mmCIF file of C-alpha atoms and ligand atoms in Angstrom:
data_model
loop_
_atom_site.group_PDB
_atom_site.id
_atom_site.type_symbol
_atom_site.label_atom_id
_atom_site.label_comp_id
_atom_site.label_asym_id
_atom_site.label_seq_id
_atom_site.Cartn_x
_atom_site.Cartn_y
_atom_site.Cartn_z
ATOM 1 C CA UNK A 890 4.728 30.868 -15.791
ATOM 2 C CA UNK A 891 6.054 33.245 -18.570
ATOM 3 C CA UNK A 892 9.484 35.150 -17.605
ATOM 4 C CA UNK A 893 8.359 38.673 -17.057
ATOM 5 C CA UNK A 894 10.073 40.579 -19.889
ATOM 6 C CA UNK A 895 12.298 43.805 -19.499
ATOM 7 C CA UNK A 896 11.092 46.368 -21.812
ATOM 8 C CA UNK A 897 13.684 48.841 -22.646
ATOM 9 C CA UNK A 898 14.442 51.244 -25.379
ATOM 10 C CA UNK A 899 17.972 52.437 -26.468
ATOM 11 C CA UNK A 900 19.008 55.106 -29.316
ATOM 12 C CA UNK A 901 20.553 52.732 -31.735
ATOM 13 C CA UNK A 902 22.082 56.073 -33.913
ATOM 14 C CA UNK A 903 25.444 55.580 -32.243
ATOM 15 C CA UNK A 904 25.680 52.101 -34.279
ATOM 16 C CA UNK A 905 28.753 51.547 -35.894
ATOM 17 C CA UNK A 906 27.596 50.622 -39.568
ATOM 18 C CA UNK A 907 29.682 47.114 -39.780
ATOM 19 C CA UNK A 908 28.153 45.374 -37.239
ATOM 20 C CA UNK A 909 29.536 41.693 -36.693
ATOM 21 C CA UNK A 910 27.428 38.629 -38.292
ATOM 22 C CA UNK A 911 28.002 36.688 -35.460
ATOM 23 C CA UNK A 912 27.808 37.355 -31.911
ATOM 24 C CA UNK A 913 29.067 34.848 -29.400
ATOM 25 C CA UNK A 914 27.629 35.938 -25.792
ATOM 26 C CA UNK A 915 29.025 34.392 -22.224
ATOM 27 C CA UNK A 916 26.156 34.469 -19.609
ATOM 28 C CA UNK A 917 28.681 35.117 -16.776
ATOM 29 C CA UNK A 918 28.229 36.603 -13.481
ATOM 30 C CA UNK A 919 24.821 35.719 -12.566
ATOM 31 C CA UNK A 920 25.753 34.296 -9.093
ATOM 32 C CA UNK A 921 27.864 37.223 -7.767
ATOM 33 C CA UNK A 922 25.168 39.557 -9.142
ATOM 34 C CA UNK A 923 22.774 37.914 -6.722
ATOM 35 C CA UNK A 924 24.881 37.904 -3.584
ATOM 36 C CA UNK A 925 25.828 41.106 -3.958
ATOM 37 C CA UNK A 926 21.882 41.752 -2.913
ATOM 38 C CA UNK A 927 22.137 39.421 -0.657
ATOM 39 C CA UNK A 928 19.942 36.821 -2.773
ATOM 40 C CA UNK A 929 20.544 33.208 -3.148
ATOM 41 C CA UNK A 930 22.468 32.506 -6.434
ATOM 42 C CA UNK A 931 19.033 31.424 -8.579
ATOM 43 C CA UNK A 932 17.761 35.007 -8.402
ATOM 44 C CA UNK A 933 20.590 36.116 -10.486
ATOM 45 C CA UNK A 934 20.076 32.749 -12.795
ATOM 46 C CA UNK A 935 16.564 34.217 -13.356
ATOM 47 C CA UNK A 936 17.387 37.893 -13.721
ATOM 48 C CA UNK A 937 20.142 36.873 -16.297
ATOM 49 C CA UNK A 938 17.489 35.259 -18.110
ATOM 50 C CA UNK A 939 15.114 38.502 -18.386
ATOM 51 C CA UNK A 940 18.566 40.014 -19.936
ATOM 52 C CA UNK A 941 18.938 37.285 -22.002
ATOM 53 C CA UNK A 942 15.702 38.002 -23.492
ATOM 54 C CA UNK A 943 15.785 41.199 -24.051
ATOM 55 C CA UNK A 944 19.054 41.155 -25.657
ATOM 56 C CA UNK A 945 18.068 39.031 -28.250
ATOM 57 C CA UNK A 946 15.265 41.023 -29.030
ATOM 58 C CA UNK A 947 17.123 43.679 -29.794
ATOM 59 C CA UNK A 948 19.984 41.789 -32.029
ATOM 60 C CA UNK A 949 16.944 40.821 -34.141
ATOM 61 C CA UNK A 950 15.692 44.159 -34.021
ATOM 62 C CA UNK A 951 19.595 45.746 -34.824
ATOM 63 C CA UNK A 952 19.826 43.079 -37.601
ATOM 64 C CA UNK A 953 22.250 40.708 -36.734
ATOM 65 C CA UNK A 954 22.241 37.346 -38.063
ATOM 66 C CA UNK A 955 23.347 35.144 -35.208
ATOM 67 C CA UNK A 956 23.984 35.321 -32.154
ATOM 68 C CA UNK A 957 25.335 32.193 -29.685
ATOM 69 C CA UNK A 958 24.715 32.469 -25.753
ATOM 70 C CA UNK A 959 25.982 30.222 -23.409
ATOM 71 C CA UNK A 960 23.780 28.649 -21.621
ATOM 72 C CA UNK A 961 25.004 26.001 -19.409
ATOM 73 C CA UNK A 962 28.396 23.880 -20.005
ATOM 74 C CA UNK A 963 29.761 20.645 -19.865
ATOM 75 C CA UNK A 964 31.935 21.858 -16.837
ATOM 76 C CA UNK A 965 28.637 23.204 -15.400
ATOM 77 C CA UNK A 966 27.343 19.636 -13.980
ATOM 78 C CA UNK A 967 29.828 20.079 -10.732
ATOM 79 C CA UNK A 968 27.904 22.504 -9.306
ATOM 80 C CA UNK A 969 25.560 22.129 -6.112
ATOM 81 C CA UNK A 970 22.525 19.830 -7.206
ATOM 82 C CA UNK A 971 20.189 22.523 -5.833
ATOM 83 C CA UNK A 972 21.872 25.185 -8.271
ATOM 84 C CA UNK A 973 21.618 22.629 -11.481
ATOM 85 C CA UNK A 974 17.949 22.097 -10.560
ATOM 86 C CA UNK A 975 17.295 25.810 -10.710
ATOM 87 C CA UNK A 976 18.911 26.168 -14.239
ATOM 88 C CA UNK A 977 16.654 23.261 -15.132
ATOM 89 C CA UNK A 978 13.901 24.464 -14.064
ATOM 90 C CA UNK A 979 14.295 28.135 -16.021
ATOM 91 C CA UNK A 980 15.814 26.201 -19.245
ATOM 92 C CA UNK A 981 12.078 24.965 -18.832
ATOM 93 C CA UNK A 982 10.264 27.873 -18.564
ATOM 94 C CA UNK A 983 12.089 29.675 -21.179
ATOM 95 C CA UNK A 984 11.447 26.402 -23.431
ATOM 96 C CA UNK A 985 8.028 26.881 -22.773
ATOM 97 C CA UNK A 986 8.263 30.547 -23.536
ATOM 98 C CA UNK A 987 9.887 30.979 -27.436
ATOM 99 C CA UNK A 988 6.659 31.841 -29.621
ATOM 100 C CA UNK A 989 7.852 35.472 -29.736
ATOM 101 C CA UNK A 990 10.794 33.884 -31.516
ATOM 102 C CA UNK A 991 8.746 32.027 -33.950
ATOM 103 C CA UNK A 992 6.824 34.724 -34.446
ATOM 104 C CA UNK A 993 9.925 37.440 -35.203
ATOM 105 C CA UNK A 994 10.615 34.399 -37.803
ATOM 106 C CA UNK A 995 13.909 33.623 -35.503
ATOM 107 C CA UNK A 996 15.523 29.702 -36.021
ATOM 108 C CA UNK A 997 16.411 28.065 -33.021
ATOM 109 C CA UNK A 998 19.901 25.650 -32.942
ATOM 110 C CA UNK A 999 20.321 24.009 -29.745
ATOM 111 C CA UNK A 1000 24.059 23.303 -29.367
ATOM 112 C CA UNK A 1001 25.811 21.118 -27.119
ATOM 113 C CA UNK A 1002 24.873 17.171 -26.100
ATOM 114 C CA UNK A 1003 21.364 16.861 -25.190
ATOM 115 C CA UNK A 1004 21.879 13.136 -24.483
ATOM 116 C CA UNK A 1005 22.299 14.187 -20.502
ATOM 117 C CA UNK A 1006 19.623 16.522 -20.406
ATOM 118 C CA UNK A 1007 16.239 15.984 -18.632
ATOM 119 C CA UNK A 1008 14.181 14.129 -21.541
ATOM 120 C CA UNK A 1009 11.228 16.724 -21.465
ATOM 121 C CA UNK A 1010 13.516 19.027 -21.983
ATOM 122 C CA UNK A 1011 15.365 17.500 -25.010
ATOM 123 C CA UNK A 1012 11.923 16.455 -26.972
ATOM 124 C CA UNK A 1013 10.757 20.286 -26.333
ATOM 125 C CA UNK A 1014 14.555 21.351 -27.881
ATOM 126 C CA UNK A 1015 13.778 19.473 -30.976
ATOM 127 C CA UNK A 1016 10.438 20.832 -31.244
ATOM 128 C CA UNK A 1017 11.593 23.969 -31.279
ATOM 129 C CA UNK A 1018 14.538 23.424 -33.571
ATOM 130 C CA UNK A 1019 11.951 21.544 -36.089
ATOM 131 C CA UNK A 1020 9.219 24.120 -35.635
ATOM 132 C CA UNK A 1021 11.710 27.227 -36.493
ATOM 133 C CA UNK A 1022 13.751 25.001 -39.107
ATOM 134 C CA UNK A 1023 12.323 27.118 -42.080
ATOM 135 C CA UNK A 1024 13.038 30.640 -40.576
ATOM 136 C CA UNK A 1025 15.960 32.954 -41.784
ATOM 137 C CA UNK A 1026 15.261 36.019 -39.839
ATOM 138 C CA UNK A 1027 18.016 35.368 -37.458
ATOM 139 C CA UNK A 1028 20.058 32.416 -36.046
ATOM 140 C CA UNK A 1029 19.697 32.011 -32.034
ATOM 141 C CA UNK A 1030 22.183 29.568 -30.821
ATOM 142 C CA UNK A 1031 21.665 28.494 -27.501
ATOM 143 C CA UNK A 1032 24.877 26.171 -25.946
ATOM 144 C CA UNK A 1033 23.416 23.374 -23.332
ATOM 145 C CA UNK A 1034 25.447 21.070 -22.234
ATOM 146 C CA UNK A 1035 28.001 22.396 -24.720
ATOM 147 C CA UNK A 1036 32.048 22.363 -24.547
ATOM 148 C CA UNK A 1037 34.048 23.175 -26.827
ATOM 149 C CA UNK A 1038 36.083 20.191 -26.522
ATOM 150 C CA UNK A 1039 33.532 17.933 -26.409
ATOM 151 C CA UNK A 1040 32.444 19.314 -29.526
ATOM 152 C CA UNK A 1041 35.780 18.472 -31.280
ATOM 153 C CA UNK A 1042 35.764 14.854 -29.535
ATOM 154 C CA UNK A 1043 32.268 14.481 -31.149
ATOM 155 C CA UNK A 1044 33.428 15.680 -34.683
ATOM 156 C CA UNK A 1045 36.319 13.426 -34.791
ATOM 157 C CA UNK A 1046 34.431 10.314 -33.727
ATOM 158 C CA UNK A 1047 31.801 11.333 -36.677
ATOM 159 C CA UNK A 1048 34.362 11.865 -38.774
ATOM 160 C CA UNK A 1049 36.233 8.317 -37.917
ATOM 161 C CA UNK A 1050 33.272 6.482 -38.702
ATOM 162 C CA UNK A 1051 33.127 7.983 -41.727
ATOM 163 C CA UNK A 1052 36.958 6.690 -42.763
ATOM 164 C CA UNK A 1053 35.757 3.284 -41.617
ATOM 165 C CA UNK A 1054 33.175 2.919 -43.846
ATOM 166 C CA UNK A 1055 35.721 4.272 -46.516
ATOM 167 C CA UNK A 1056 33.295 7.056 -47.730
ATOM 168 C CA UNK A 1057 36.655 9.532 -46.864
ATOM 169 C CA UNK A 1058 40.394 9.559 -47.110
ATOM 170 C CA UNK A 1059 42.097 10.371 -44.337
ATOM 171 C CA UNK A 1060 44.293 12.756 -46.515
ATOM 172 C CA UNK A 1061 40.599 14.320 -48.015
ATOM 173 C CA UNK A 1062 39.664 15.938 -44.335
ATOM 174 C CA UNK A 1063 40.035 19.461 -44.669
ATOM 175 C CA UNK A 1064 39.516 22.324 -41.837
ATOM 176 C CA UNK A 1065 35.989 22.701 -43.540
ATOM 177 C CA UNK A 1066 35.106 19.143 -42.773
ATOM 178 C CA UNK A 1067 35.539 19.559 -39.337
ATOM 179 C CA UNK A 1068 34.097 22.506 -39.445
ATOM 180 C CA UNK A 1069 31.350 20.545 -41.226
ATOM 181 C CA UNK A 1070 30.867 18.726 -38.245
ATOM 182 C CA UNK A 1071 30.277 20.859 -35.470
ATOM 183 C CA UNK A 1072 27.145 21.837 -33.692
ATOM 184 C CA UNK A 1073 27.534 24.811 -35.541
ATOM 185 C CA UNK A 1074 27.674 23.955 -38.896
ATOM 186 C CA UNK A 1075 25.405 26.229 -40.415
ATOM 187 C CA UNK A 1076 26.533 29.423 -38.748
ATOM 188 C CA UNK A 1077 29.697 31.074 -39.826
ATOM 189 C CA UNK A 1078 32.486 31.864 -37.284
ATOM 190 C CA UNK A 1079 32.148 34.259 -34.227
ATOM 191 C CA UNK A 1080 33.070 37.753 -35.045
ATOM 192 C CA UNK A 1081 32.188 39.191 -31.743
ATOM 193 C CA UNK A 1082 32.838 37.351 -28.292
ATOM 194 C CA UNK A 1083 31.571 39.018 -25.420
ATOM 195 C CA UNK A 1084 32.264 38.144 -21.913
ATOM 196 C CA UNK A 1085 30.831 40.281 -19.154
ATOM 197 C CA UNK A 1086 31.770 39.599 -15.255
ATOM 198 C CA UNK A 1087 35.533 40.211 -14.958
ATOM 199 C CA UNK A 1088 36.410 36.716 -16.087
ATOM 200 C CA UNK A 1089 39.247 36.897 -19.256
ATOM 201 C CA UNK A 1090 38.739 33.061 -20.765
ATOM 202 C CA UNK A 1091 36.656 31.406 -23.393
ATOM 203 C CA UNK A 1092 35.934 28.406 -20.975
ATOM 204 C CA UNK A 1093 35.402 26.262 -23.478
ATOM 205 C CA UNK A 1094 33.148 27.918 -25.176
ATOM 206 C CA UNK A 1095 32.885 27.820 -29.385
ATOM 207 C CA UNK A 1096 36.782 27.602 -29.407
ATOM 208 C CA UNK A 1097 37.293 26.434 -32.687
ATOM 209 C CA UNK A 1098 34.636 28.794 -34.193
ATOM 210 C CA UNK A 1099 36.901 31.920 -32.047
ATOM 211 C CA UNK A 1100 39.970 31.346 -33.356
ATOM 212 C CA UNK A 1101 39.692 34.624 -35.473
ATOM 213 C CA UNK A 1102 36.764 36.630 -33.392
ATOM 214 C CA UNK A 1103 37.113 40.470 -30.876
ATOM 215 C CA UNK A 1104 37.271 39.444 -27.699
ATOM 216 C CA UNK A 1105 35.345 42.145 -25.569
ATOM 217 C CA UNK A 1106 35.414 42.067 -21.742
ATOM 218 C CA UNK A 1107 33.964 43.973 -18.920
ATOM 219 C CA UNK A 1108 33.695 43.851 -15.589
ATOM 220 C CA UNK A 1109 29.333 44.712 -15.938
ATOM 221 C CA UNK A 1110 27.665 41.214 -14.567
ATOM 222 C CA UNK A 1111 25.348 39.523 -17.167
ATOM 223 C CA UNK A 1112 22.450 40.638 -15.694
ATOM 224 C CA UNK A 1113 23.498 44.636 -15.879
ATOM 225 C CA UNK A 1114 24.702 43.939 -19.485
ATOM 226 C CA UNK A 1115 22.026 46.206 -20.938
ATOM 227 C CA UNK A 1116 21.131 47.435 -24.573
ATOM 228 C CA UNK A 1117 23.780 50.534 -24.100
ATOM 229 C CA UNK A 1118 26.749 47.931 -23.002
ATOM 230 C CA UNK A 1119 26.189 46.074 -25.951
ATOM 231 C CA UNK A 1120 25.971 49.517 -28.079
ATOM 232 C CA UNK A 1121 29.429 49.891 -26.636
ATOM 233 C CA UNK A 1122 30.577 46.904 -27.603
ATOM 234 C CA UNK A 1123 29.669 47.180 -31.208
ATOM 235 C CA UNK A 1124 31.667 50.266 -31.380
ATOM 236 C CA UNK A 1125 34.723 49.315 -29.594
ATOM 237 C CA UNK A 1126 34.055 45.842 -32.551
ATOM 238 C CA UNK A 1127 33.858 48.686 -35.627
ATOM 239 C CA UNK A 1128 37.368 50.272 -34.530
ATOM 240 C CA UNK A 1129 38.875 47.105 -34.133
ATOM 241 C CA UNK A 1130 41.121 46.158 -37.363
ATOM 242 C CA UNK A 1131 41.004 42.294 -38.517
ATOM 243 C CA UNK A 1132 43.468 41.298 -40.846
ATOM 244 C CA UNK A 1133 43.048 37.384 -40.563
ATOM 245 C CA UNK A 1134 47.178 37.378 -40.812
ATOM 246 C CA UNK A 1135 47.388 39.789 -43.824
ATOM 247 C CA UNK A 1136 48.496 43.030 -43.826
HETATM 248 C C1 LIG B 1131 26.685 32.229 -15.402
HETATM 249 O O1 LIG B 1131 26.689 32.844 -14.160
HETATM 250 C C2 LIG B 1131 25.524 31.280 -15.554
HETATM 251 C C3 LIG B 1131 25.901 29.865 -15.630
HETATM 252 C C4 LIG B 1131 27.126 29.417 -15.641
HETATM 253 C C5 LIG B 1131 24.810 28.901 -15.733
HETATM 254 P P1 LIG B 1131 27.429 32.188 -12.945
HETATM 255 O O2 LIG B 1131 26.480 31.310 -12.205
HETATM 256 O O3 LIG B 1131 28.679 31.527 -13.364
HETATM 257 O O4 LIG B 1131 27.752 33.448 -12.049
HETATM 258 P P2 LIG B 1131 29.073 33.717 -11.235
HETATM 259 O O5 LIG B 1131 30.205 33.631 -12.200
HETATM 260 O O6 LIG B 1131 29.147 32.652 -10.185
HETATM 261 O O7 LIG B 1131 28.879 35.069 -10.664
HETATM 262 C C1 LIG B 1132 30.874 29.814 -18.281
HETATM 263 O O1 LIG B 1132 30.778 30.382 -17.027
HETATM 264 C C2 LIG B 1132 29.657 28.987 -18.575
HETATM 265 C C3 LIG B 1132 28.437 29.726 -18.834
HETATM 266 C C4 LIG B 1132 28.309 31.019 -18.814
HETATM 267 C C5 LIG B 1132 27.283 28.923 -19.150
HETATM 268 P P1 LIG B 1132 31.385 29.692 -15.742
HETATM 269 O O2 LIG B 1132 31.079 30.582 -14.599
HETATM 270 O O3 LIG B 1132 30.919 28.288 -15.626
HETATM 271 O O4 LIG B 1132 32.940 29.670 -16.084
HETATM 272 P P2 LIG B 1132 34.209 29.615 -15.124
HETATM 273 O O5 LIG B 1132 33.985 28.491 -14.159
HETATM 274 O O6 LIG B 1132 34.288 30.936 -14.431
HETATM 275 O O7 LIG B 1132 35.354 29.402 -16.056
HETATM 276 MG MG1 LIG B 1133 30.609 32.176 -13.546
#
């Protein structure tokens, strides 16, 4: 069953004119935005969802050029079976759900290890990540089963093997190379973080590829993060001044 979609419309001519080429999005609050209406926690998974949707819609619409949401983590696993299930079982849908994407000429990356995901699930990922391999519309990075550490871990063993077989110096490994070997490797570093829900951490999200982004957080649970919050947050990005350690 296709996720109902959330059609909204928002005057985009309060938009700052540098927008950021890479937005990295936390999906938090979900859960508390459920039980607030009384609802068991899975409502909220699938009402952050619709936002999640819609959202992306309008970055490709807005013209940015990649945008990261975190999906489910590494860390994630520990919660109540009945919970994981739930995500499952939307990760599904969605999966099932992507030809507007194709069709707005949107690549998919799926980021994170797929090795411990449900194996209809990772054969449909790959699919999708063949299917859109040729589009340059927009990048949508979706983190499942991702950590940021895990990432690095996974990096350093490729990058081992590689000084095994001799084909590198240790001394030739550069911050690009690592770089080089991350989930993200075609996508250039977050400019943007976001982080709705009250919560002021990465956990463990894209840490390496943060180390120079705007950190935005507010207290507005994912699924209330609307068009006009993320307006907001592109002008509180354009005032911000990045120096990268110069002057
Ligand atoms: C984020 O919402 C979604 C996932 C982590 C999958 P939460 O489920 O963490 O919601 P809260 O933080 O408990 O409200
Ligand atoms: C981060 O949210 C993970 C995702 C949004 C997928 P969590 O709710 O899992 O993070 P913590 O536990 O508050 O750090
Ligand atoms: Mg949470």
């Amino acid at each position: 069953m296709a996720l109902p979609f959330r059609k909204k419309t928002v005057s985009t001519d309060t938009l700052p004119e540098q927008l950021p080429k890479h937005i990295g999005f936390i999906m938090d609050g979900n859960g508390r935005w459920a039980t607030k209406r009384g609802m068991p926690r899975k409502f909220g998974h699938r009402e952050g969802a619709k936002n999640f949707h819609d959202l992306t819609r309008y970055c490709r619409s807005i013209g940015i050029q990649n945008i990261s949401f975190y999906v489910f983590s590494t860390e994630n696993w520990k919660r109540p079976q009945e919970e994981v299930d739930a995500i499952m079982d939307l990760l599904w849908q969605y999966l099932n759900d992507c030809d507007e994407y194709l069709e707005q000429e949107v690549r998919m990356i799926f980021i994170g290890d797929k090795s411990r995901l449900p194996e209809r699930i990772q054969k449909r990922m790959l699919e999708l990540e063949a299917d859109s391999a040729k589009y340059n519309k927009m990048n949508l990075l979706l983190a499942i089963n991702y950590g940021g550490r895990d990432e690095i871990k996974h990096a350093a063993q490729e990058i081992a093997a590689e000084v095994k077989a001799g084909t590198l110096q240790p001394d030739q490994i550069t911050e690009d190379t690592i770089s080089q070997h991350l989930y993200t490797k075609d996508v250039p570093d977050v400019d943007l973080l976001i982080r709705p829900s009250g919560e002021l951490r990465l956990s463990n999200f894209l840490i390496w590829q943060c180390a120079y982004a705007e950190y935005y957080f507010t207290n507005v649970l994912w699924p209330d993060f609307s068009r006009e919050e993320l307006n907001k947050a592109l002008v509180e990005y354009s005032k911000r001044g990045r120096r990268f350690g110069g002057v």
